[in-house]
CSV table of C-alpha atoms in Angstrom, one decimal:
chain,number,residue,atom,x,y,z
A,220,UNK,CA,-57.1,-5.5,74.7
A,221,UNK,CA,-57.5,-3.1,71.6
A,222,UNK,CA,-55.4,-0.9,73.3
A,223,UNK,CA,-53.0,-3.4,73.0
A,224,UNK,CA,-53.6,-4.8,69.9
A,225,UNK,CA,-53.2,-1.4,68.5
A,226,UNK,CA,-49.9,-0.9,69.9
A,227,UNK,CA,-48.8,-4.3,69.0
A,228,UNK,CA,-49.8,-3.5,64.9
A,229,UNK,CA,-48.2,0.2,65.5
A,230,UNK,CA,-45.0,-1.2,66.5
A,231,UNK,CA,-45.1,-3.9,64.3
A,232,UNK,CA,-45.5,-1.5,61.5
A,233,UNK,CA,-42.4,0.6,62.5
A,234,UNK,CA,-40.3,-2.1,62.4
A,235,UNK,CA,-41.6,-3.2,59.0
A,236,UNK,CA,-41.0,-0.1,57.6
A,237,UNK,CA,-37.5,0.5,59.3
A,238,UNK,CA,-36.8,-2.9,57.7
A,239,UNK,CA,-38.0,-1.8,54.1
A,240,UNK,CA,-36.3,1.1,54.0
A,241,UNK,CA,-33.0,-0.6,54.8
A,242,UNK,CA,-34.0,-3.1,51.9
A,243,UNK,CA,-34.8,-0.1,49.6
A,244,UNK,CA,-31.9,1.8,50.7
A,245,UNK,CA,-29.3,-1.2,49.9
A,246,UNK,CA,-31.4,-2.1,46.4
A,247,UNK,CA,-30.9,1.7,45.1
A,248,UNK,CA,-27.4,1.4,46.7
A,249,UNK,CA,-26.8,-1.7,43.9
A,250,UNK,CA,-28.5,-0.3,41.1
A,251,UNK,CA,-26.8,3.2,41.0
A,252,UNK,CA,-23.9,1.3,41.1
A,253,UNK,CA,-24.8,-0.9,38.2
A,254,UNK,CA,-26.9,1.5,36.5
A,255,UNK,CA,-23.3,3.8,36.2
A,256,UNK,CA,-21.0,0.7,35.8
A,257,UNK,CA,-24.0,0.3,32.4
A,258,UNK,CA,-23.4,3.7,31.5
A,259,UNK,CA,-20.2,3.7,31.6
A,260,UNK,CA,-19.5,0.6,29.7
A,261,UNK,CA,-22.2,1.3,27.1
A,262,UNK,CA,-21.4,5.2,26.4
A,263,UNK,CA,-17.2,4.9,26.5
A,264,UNK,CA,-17.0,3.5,22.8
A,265,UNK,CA,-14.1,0.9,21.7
A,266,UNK,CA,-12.8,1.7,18.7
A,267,UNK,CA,-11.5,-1.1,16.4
A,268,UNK,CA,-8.4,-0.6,14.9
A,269,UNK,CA,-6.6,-2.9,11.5
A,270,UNK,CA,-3.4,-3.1,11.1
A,271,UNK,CA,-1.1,-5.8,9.2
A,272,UNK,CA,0.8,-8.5,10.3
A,273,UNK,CA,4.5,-7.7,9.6
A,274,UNK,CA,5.4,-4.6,8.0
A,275,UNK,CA,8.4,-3.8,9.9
A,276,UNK,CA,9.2,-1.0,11.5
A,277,UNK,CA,5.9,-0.2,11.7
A,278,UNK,CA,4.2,-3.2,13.0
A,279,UNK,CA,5.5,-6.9,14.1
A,280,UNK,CA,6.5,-9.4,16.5
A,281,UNK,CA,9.1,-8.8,18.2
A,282,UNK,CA,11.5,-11.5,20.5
A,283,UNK,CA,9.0,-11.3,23.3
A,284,UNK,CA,6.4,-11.9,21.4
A,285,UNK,CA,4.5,-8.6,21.5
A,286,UNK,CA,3.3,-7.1,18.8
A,287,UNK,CA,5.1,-3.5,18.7
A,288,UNK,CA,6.4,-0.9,16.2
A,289,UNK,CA,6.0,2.6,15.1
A,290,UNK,CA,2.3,2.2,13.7
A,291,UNK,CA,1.3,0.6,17.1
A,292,UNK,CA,3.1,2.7,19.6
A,293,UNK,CA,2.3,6.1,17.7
A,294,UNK,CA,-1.5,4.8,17.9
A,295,UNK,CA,-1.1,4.1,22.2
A,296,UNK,CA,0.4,7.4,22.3
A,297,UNK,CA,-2.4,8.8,20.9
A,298,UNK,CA,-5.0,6.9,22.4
A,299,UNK,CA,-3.3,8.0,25.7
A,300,UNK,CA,-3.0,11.3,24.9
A,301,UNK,CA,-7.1,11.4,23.6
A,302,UNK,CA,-8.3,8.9,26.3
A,303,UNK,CA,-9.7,6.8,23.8
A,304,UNK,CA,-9.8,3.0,24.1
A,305,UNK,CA,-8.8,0.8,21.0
A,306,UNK,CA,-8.7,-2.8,20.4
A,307,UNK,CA,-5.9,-3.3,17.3
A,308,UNK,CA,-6.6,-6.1,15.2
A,309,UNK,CA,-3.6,-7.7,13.4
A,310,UNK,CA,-4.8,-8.4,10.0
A,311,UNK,CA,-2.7,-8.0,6.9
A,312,UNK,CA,-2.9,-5.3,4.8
A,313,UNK,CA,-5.6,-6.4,2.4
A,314,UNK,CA,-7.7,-7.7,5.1
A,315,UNK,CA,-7.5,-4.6,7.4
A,316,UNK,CA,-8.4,-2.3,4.3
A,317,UNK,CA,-12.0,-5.0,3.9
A,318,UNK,CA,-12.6,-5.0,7.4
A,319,UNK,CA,-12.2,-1.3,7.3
A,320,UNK,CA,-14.5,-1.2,3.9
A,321,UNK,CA,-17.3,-4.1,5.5
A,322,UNK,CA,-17.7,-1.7,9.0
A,323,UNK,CA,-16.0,-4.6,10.9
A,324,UNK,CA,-13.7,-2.0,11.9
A,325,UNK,CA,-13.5,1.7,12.6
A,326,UNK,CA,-10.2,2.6,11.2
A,327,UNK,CA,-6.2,1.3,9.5
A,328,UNK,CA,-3.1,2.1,10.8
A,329,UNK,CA,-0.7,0.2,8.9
A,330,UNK,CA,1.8,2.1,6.7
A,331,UNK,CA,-1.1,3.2,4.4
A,332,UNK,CA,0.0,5.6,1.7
A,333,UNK,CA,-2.2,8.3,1.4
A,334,UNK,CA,-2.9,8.8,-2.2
A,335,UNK,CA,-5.7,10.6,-5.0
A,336,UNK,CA,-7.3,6.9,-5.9
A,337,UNK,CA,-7.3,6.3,-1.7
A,338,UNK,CA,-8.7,9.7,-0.5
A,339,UNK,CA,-11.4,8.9,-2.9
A,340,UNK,CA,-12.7,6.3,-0.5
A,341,UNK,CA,-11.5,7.3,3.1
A,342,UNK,CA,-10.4,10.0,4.9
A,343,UNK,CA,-6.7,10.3,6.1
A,344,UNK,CA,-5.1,11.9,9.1
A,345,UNK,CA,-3.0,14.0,8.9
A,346,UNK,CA,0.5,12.3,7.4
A,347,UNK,CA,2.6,10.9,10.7
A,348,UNK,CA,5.6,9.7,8.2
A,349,UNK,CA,7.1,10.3,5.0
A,350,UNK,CA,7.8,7.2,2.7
A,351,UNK,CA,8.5,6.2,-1.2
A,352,UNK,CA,9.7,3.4,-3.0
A,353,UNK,CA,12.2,1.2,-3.8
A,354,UNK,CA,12.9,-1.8,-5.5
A,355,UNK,CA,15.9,-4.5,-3.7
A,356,UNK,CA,17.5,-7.6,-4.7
A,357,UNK,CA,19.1,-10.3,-3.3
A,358,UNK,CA,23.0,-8.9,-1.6
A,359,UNK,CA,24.7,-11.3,-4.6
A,360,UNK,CA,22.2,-10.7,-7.4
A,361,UNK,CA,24.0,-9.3,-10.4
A,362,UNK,CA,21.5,-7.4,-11.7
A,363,UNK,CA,22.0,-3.7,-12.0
A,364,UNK,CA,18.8,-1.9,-13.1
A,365,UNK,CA,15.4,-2.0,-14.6
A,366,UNK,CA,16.7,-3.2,-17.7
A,367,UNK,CA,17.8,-6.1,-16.1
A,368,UNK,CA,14.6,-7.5,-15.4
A,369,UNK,CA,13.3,-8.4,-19.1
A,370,UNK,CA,11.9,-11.7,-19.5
A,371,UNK,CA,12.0,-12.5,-15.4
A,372,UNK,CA,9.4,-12.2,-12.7
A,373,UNK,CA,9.9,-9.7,-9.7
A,374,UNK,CA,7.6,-9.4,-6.7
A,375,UNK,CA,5.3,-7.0,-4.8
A,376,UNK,CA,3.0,-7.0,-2.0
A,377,UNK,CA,-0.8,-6.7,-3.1
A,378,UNK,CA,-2.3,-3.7,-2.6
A,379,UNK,CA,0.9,-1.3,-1.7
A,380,UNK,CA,2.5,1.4,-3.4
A,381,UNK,CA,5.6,-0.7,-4.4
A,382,UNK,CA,3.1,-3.2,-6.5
A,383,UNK,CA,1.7,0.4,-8.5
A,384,UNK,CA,5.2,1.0,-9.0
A,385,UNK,CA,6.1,-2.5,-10.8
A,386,UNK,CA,3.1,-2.3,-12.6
A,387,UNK,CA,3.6,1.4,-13.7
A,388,UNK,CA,7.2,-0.1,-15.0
A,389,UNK,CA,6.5,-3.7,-16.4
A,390,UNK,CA,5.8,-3.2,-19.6
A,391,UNK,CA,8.5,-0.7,-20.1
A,392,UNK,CA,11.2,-3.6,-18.6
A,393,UNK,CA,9.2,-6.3,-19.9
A,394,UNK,CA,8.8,-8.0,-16.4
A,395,UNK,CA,5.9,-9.8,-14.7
A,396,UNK,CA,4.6,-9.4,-11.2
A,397,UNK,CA,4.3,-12.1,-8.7
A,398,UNK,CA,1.9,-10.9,-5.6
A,399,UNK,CA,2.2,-11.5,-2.0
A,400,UNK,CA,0.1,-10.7,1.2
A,401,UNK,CA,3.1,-10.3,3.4
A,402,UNK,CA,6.4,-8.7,3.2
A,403,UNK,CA,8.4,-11.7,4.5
A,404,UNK,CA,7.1,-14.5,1.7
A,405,UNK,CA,8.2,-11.7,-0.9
A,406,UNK,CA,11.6,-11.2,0.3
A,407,UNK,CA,12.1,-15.3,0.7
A,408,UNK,CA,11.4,-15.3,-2.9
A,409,UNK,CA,13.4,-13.1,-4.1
A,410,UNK,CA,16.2,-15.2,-2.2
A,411,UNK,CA,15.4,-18.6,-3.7
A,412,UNK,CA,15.6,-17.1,-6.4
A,413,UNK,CA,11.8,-17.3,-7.9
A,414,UNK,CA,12.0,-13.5,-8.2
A,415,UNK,CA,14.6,-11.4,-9.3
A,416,UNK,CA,13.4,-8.3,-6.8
A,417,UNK,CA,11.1,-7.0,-5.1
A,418,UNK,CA,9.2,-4.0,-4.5
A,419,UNK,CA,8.7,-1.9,-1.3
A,420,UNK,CA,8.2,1.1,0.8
A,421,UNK,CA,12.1,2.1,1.6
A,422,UNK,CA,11.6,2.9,5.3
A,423,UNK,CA,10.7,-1.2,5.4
A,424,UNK,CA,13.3,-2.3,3.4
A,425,UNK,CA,15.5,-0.5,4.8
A,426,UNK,CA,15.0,-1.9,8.2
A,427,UNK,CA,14.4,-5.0,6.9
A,428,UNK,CA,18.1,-5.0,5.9
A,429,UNK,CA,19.2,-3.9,9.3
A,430,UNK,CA,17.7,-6.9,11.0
A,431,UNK,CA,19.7,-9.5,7.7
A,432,UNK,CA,17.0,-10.2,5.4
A,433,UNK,CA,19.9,-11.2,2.7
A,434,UNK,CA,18.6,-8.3,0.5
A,435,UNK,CA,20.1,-4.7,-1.0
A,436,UNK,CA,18.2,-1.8,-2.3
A,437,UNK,CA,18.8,-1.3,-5.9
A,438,UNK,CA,16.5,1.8,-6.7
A,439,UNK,CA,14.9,4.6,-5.3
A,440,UNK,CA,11.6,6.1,-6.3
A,441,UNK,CA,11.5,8.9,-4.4
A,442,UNK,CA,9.6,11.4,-6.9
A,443,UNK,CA,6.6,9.6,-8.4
A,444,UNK,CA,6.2,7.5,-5.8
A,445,UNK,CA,6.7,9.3,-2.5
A,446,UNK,CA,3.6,9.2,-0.3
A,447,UNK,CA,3.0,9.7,2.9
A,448,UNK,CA,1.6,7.5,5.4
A,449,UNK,CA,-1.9,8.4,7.2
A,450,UNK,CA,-4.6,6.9,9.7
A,451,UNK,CA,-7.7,5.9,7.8
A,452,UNK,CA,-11.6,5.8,8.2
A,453,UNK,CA,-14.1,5.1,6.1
A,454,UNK,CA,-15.0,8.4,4.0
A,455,UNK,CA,-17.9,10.5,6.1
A,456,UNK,CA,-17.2,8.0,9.0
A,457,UNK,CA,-15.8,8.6,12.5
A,458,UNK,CA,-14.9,12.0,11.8
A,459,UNK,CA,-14.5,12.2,15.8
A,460,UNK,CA,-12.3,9.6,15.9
A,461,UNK,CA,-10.4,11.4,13.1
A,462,UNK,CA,-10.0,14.3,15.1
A,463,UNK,CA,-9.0,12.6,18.1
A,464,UNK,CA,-6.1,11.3,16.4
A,465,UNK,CA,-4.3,14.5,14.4
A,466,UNK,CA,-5.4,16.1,17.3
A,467,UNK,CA,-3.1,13.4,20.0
A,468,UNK,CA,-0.9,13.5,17.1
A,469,UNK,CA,0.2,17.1,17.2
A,470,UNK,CA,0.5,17.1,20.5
A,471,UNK,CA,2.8,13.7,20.4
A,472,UNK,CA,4.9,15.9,18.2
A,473,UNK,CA,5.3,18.7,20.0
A,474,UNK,CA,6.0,16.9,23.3
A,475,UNK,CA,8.8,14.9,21.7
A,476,UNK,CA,7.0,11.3,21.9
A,477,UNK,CA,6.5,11.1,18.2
A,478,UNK,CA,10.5,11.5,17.2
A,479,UNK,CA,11.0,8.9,20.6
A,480,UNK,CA,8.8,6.6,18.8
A,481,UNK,CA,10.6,7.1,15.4
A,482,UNK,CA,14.0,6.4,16.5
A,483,UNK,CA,13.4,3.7,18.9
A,484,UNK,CA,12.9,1.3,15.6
A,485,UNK,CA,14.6,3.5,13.3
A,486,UNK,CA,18.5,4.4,14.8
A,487,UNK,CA,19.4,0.7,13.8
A,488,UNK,CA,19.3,1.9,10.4
Protein backbone atom coordinates (compact mmCIF):
# COMPACT_ATOMS: atom_id res chain seq x y z
CA UNK A 1 0.00 0.00 0.00
CA UNK A 2 2.87 2.63 0.53
CA UNK A 3 4.37 1.35 -2.31
CA UNK A 4 1.54 2.38 -3.99
CA UNK A 5 0.71 5.43 -2.35
CA UNK A 6 4.12 6.51 -3.24
CA UNK A 7 3.70 5.97 -6.78
CA UNK A 8 0.37 7.40 -6.89
CA UNK A 9 1.88 11.04 -5.19
CA UNK A 10 5.12 10.52 -7.66
CA UNK A 11 2.93 10.48 -10.59
CA UNK A 12 0.66 12.81 -9.40
CA UNK A 13 3.53 15.24 -8.91
CA UNK A 14 4.82 14.85 -12.53
CA UNK A 15 1.77 15.74 -13.90
CA UNK A 16 1.39 18.70 -11.65
CA UNK A 17 4.53 20.00 -12.66
CA UNK A 18 4.17 19.19 -16.46
CA UNK A 19 0.90 21.22 -16.01
CA UNK A 20 2.74 24.22 -14.33
CA UNK A 21 5.25 24.55 -16.52
CA UNK A 22 2.85 24.68 -19.48
CA UNK A 23 0.97 27.50 -17.34
CA UNK A 24 4.43 29.25 -16.74
CA UNK A 25 5.49 28.72 -20.09
CA UNK A 26 2.22 30.45 -21.70
CA UNK A 27 2.20 33.32 -18.78
CA UNK A 28 6.03 34.35 -19.84
CA UNK A 29 4.78 33.80 -23.38
CA UNK A 30 2.05 36.90 -22.64
CA UNK A 31 4.14 39.03 -20.67
CA UNK A 32 7.20 39.28 -23.06
CA UNK A 33 4.77 40.05 -25.39
CA UNK A 34 3.24 42.77 -23.47
CA UNK A 35 6.23 43.67 -21.60
CA UNK A 36 7.82 44.67 -25.46
CA UNK A 37 4.35 45.93 -26.88
CA UNK A 38 5.04 48.49 -23.13
CA UNK A 39 8.41 49.18 -24.31
CA UNK A 40 7.72 49.90 -27.30
CA UNK A 41 4.88 52.20 -26.90
CA UNK A 42 6.44 53.98 -23.88
CA UNK A 43 10.18 54.52 -25.40
CA UNK A 44 8.99 55.50 -29.30
CA UNK A 45 8.14 59.16 -28.32
CA UNK A 46 5.23 61.25 -30.30
CA UNK A 47 6.18 64.42 -31.04
CA UNK A 48 3.51 67.14 -31.08
CA UNK A 49 3.55 69.34 -33.79
CA UNK A 50 1.49 73.28 -34.26
CA UNK A 51 0.70 74.49 -37.12
CA UNK A 52 -2.14 77.17 -38.26
CA UNK A 53 -5.28 76.81 -39.73
CA UNK A 54 -5.11 78.26 -43.23
CA UNK A 55 -2.05 79.80 -44.46
CA UNK A 56 -2.14 78.65 -47.89
CA UNK A 57 0.17 77.07 -49.68
CA UNK A 58 1.60 75.93 -46.79
CA UNK A 59 -1.19 74.52 -44.75
CA UNK A 60 -5.18 74.18 -45.35
CA UNK A 61 -8.15 72.28 -46.31
CA UNK A 62 -8.33 71.25 -49.24
CA UNK A 63 -11.70 69.91 -51.46
CA UNK A 64 -11.41 66.57 -49.81
CA UNK A 65 -11.21 67.77 -46.73
CA UNK A 66 -7.67 66.89 -45.77
CA UNK A 67 -5.60 69.11 -44.32
CA UNK A 68 -2.49 69.31 -46.83
CA UNK A 69 0.19 71.84 -48.09
CA UNK A 70 3.82 72.48 -48.21
CA UNK A 71 4.30 72.96 -44.33
CA UNK A 72 2.52 69.52 -43.78
CA UNK A 73 3.84 67.41 -46.53
CA UNK A 74 7.53 68.70 -46.04
CA UNK A 75 6.99 67.66 -42.26
CA UNK A 76 5.69 63.72 -43.42
CA UNK A 77 8.61 63.67 -45.59
CA UNK A 78 10.63 64.24 -42.97
CA UNK A 79 9.15 62.29 -40.40
CA UNK A 80 9.42 59.40 -42.98
CA UNK A 81 12.69 59.98 -43.89
CA UNK A 82 13.76 60.18 -39.70
CA UNK A 83 11.13 57.56 -38.62
CA UNK A 84 9.73 59.81 -36.21
CA UNK A 85 6.04 59.75 -35.33
CA UNK A 86 4.15 63.24 -35.07
CA UNK A 87 0.71 64.13 -34.23
CA UNK A 88 0.12 67.89 -36.05
CA UNK A 89 -2.18 70.04 -34.34
CA UNK A 90 -4.05 72.61 -36.44
CA UNK A 91 -4.00 75.62 -34.33
CA UNK A 92 -3.60 79.17 -35.69
CA UNK A 93 -0.60 80.90 -35.68
CA UNK A 94 -0.82 82.63 -32.33
CA UNK A 95 -2.12 79.64 -30.66
CA UNK A 96 0.57 77.16 -32.06
CA UNK A 97 3.42 79.72 -31.01
CA UNK A 98 1.60 79.44 -26.96
CA UNK A 99 1.18 75.91 -27.17
CA UNK A 100 4.67 75.78 -28.34
CA UNK A 101 5.79 78.51 -25.38
CA UNK A 102 3.30 76.51 -22.43
CA UNK A 103 5.21 72.81 -23.41
CA UNK A 104 1.80 71.68 -24.85
CA UNK A 105 3.71 71.04 -27.74
CA UNK A 106 7.19 70.11 -28.97
CA UNK A 107 7.55 72.18 -31.95
CA UNK A 108 5.70 74.91 -35.11
CA UNK A 109 5.78 74.42 -38.50
CA UNK A 110 3.67 76.95 -39.93
CA UNK A 111 5.34 79.53 -42.24
CA UNK A 112 7.25 80.93 -39.19
CA UNK A 113 9.77 83.64 -40.21
CA UNK A 114 12.85 83.13 -38.63
CA UNK A 115 14.00 86.38 -37.28
CA UNK A 116 16.72 88.20 -34.46
CA UNK A 117 13.56 88.99 -31.87
CA UNK A 118 12.35 84.98 -32.67
CA UNK A 119 15.79 83.18 -32.38
CA UNK A 120 15.84 84.88 -29.11
CA UNK A 121 13.27 82.54 -27.80
CA UNK A 122 13.55 79.27 -30.05
CA UNK A 123 15.69 77.54 -32.08
CA UNK A 124 15.05 77.25 -35.91
CA UNK A 125 15.90 74.63 -38.49
CA UNK A 126 17.52 75.15 -40.92
CA UNK A 127 15.42 77.69 -43.51
CA UNK A 128 13.20 75.07 -45.86
CA UNK A 129 11.75 78.36 -47.95
CA UNK A 130 12.46 81.80 -48.68
CA UNK A 131 9.66 84.50 -48.17
CA UNK A 132 9.14 88.48 -47.71
CA UNK A 133 6.42 90.80 -47.86
CA UNK A 134 3.92 92.31 -49.52
CA UNK A 135 1.02 94.41 -49.17
CA UNK A 136 -2.41 93.69 -51.79
CA UNK A 137 -5.61 95.33 -52.37
CA UNK A 138 -8.73 94.58 -53.59
CA UNK A 139 -8.40 93.88 -57.96
CA UNK A 140 -10.57 97.34 -58.43
CA UNK A 141 -9.12 99.39 -55.56
CA UNK A 142 -7.73 102.58 -56.86
CA UNK A 143 -5.20 103.10 -54.62
CA UNK A 144 -1.65 103.15 -55.83
CA UNK A 145 0.90 103.24 -52.96
CA UNK A 146 1.64 103.88 -49.36
CA UNK A 147 0.62 107.27 -49.71
CA UNK A 148 -2.54 106.31 -50.47
CA UNK A 149 -3.35 104.91 -47.20
CA UNK A 150 -3.53 108.23 -45.00
CA UNK A 151 -6.34 108.58 -42.77
CA UNK A 152 -7.75 104.66 -43.61
CA UNK A 153 -7.29 101.39 -41.92
CA UNK A 154 -5.38 98.41 -43.60
CA UNK A 155 -5.13 94.91 -42.12
CA UNK A 156 -2.58 92.31 -40.95
CA UNK A 157 -2.52 89.03 -39.39
CA UNK A 158 -1.35 89.11 -35.54
CA UNK A 159 1.80 87.98 -34.97
CA UNK A 160 3.41 87.75 -38.69
CA UNK A 161 5.97 89.56 -40.52
CA UNK A 162 3.45 91.47 -42.74
CA UNK A 163 1.81 93.12 -39.32
CA UNK A 164 5.81 94.34 -38.33
CA UNK A 165 5.78 95.67 -41.64
CA UNK A 166 2.48 97.92 -41.36
CA UNK A 167 3.47 98.84 -38.12
CA UNK A 168 7.18 99.78 -39.23
CA UNK A 169 5.21 102.01 -41.95
CA UNK A 170 2.06 103.52 -40.21
CA UNK A 171 3.12 106.32 -38.89
CA UNK A 172 5.11 107.35 -41.93
CA UNK A 173 1.47 106.83 -44.16
CA UNK A 174 -0.58 107.82 -41.39
CA UNK A 175 -2.64 104.51 -41.42
CA UNK A 176 -4.03 102.27 -38.65
CA UNK A 177 -3.85 98.51 -38.23
CA UNK A 178 -6.72 96.29 -37.94
CA UNK A 179 -5.56 92.63 -36.67
CA UNK A 180 -6.71 89.26 -37.57
CA UNK A 181 -5.98 85.61 -36.53
CA UNK A 182 -6.51 84.16 -39.88
CA UNK A 183 -5.60 85.07 -43.34
CA UNK A 184 -9.06 84.57 -44.84
CA UNK A 185 -11.07 87.20 -42.41
CA UNK A 186 -8.22 89.76 -43.50
CA UNK A 187 -8.64 89.39 -47.07
CA UNK A 188 -12.72 89.43 -46.76
CA UNK A 189 -12.12 92.80 -45.26
CA UNK A 190 -10.17 94.21 -47.34
CA UNK A 191 -13.00 93.31 -49.98
CA UNK A 192 -16.00 94.81 -48.12
CA UNK A 193 -14.14 97.34 -48.05
CA UNK A 194 -13.45 97.85 -44.08
CA UNK A 195 -9.73 97.83 -45.01
CA UNK A 196 -8.05 99.34 -47.74
CA UNK A 197 -5.17 96.43 -47.89
CA UNK A 198 -3.72 94.02 -46.34
CA UNK A 199 -0.44 92.74 -45.36
CA UNK A 200 1.16 89.32 -46.11
CA UNK A 201 3.93 86.95 -46.78
CA UNK A 202 3.99 87.09 -50.85
CA UNK A 203 4.40 83.32 -51.39
CA UNK A 204 0.51 83.29 -49.64
CA UNK A 205 -0.76 86.01 -51.39
CA UNK A 206 0.34 85.10 -54.21
CA UNK A 207 -1.35 81.81 -54.20
CA UNK A 208 -4.07 83.16 -52.57
CA UNK A 209 -4.65 85.04 -55.89
CA UNK A 210 -4.33 81.92 -57.94
CA UNK A 211 -7.15 80.16 -56.23
CA UNK A 212 -9.61 84.13 -56.84
CA UNK A 213 -9.47 85.73 -53.57
CA UNK A 214 -10.53 89.15 -55.45
CA UNK A 215 -7.24 90.68 -54.44
CA UNK A 216 -3.83 92.17 -56.28
CA UNK A 217 -0.44 92.71 -54.89
CA UNK A 218 0.45 96.23 -54.73
CA UNK A 219 4.04 96.19 -53.04
CA UNK A 220 6.84 94.18 -52.51
CA UNK A 221 9.13 94.14 -49.52
CA UNK A 222 11.59 92.05 -50.47
CA UNK A 223 14.68 93.79 -48.67
CA UNK A 224 13.74 94.65 -45.08
CA UNK A 225 11.44 92.26 -44.80
CA UNK A 226 12.69 89.00 -46.45
CA UNK A 227 12.87 86.13 -43.97
CA UNK A 228 13.04 82.88 -44.27
CA UNK A 229 10.83 80.23 -42.96
CA UNK A 230 12.13 77.59 -40.30
CA UNK A 231 10.86 74.66 -37.92
CA UNK A 232 10.77 75.76 -34.38
CA UNK A 233 11.33 74.38 -30.67
CA UNK A 234 11.47 75.91 -27.75
CA UNK A 235 15.11 77.42 -27.15
CA UNK A 236 17.48 74.43 -25.37
CA UNK A 237 14.46 72.04 -26.08
CA UNK A 238 14.28 69.03 -28.29
CA UNK A 239 17.49 69.54 -29.80
CA UNK A 240 17.07 65.83 -31.11
CA UNK A 241 14.06 66.54 -32.65
CA UNK A 242 15.85 69.56 -34.19
CA UNK A 243 18.34 67.39 -35.73
CA UNK A 244 16.11 64.97 -36.90
CA UNK A 245 14.47 67.37 -39.04
CA UNK A 246 17.45 69.46 -40.94
CA UNK A 247 18.81 66.27 -40.99
CA UNK A 248 15.43 64.50 -43.14
CA UNK A 249 15.42 67.87 -44.60
CA UNK A 250 18.72 67.67 -46.44
CA UNK A 251 18.22 64.54 -47.50
CA UNK A 252 14.46 65.61 -48.85
CA UNK A 253 16.49 68.05 -50.82
CA UNK A 254 18.91 66.13 -52.33
CA UNK A 255 16.50 63.30 -53.31
CA UNK A 256 14.22 65.73 -55.09
CA UNK A 257 11.10 65.36 -52.64
CA UNK A 258 11.54 68.83 -51.31
CA UNK A 259 11.24 70.78 -54.97
CA UNK A 260 8.16 67.82 -55.61
CA UNK A 261 6.58 69.19 -52.56
CA UNK A 262 7.23 72.91 -53.71
CA UNK A 263 5.70 72.75 -56.98
CA UNK A 264 2.88 70.58 -56.34
CA UNK A 265 1.09 73.83 -54.56
CA UNK A 266 3.23 76.25 -56.15
CA UNK A 267 3.12 75.68 -60.39
CA UNK A 268 -0.49 77.27 -60.24
CA UNK A 269 1.17 80.41 -59.62
Amino acid sequence: MKKFLSMFMVAAMAISLAACGSSSSSSTDESDTSSSEETASTSDVTYIIATDTVFAPFEFTDENNDFVGIDVDILAAVAEDQGFDYQLQSLGFDAAVASLESGQSDAVIAGMSITEERQEKYDFSDAYYDSYVCMAVAEDSTITGYEDLEGLTVAAKTGTQGADCAESLKDEYGFTVQYFDESSLMYQDVITGNSAACFEDQPVMAYGITQGNGLKILTEEQDDYSTPYGFAVLKDNNTELLEMFNTGLANIIENGTYDEIVAKYTDAE
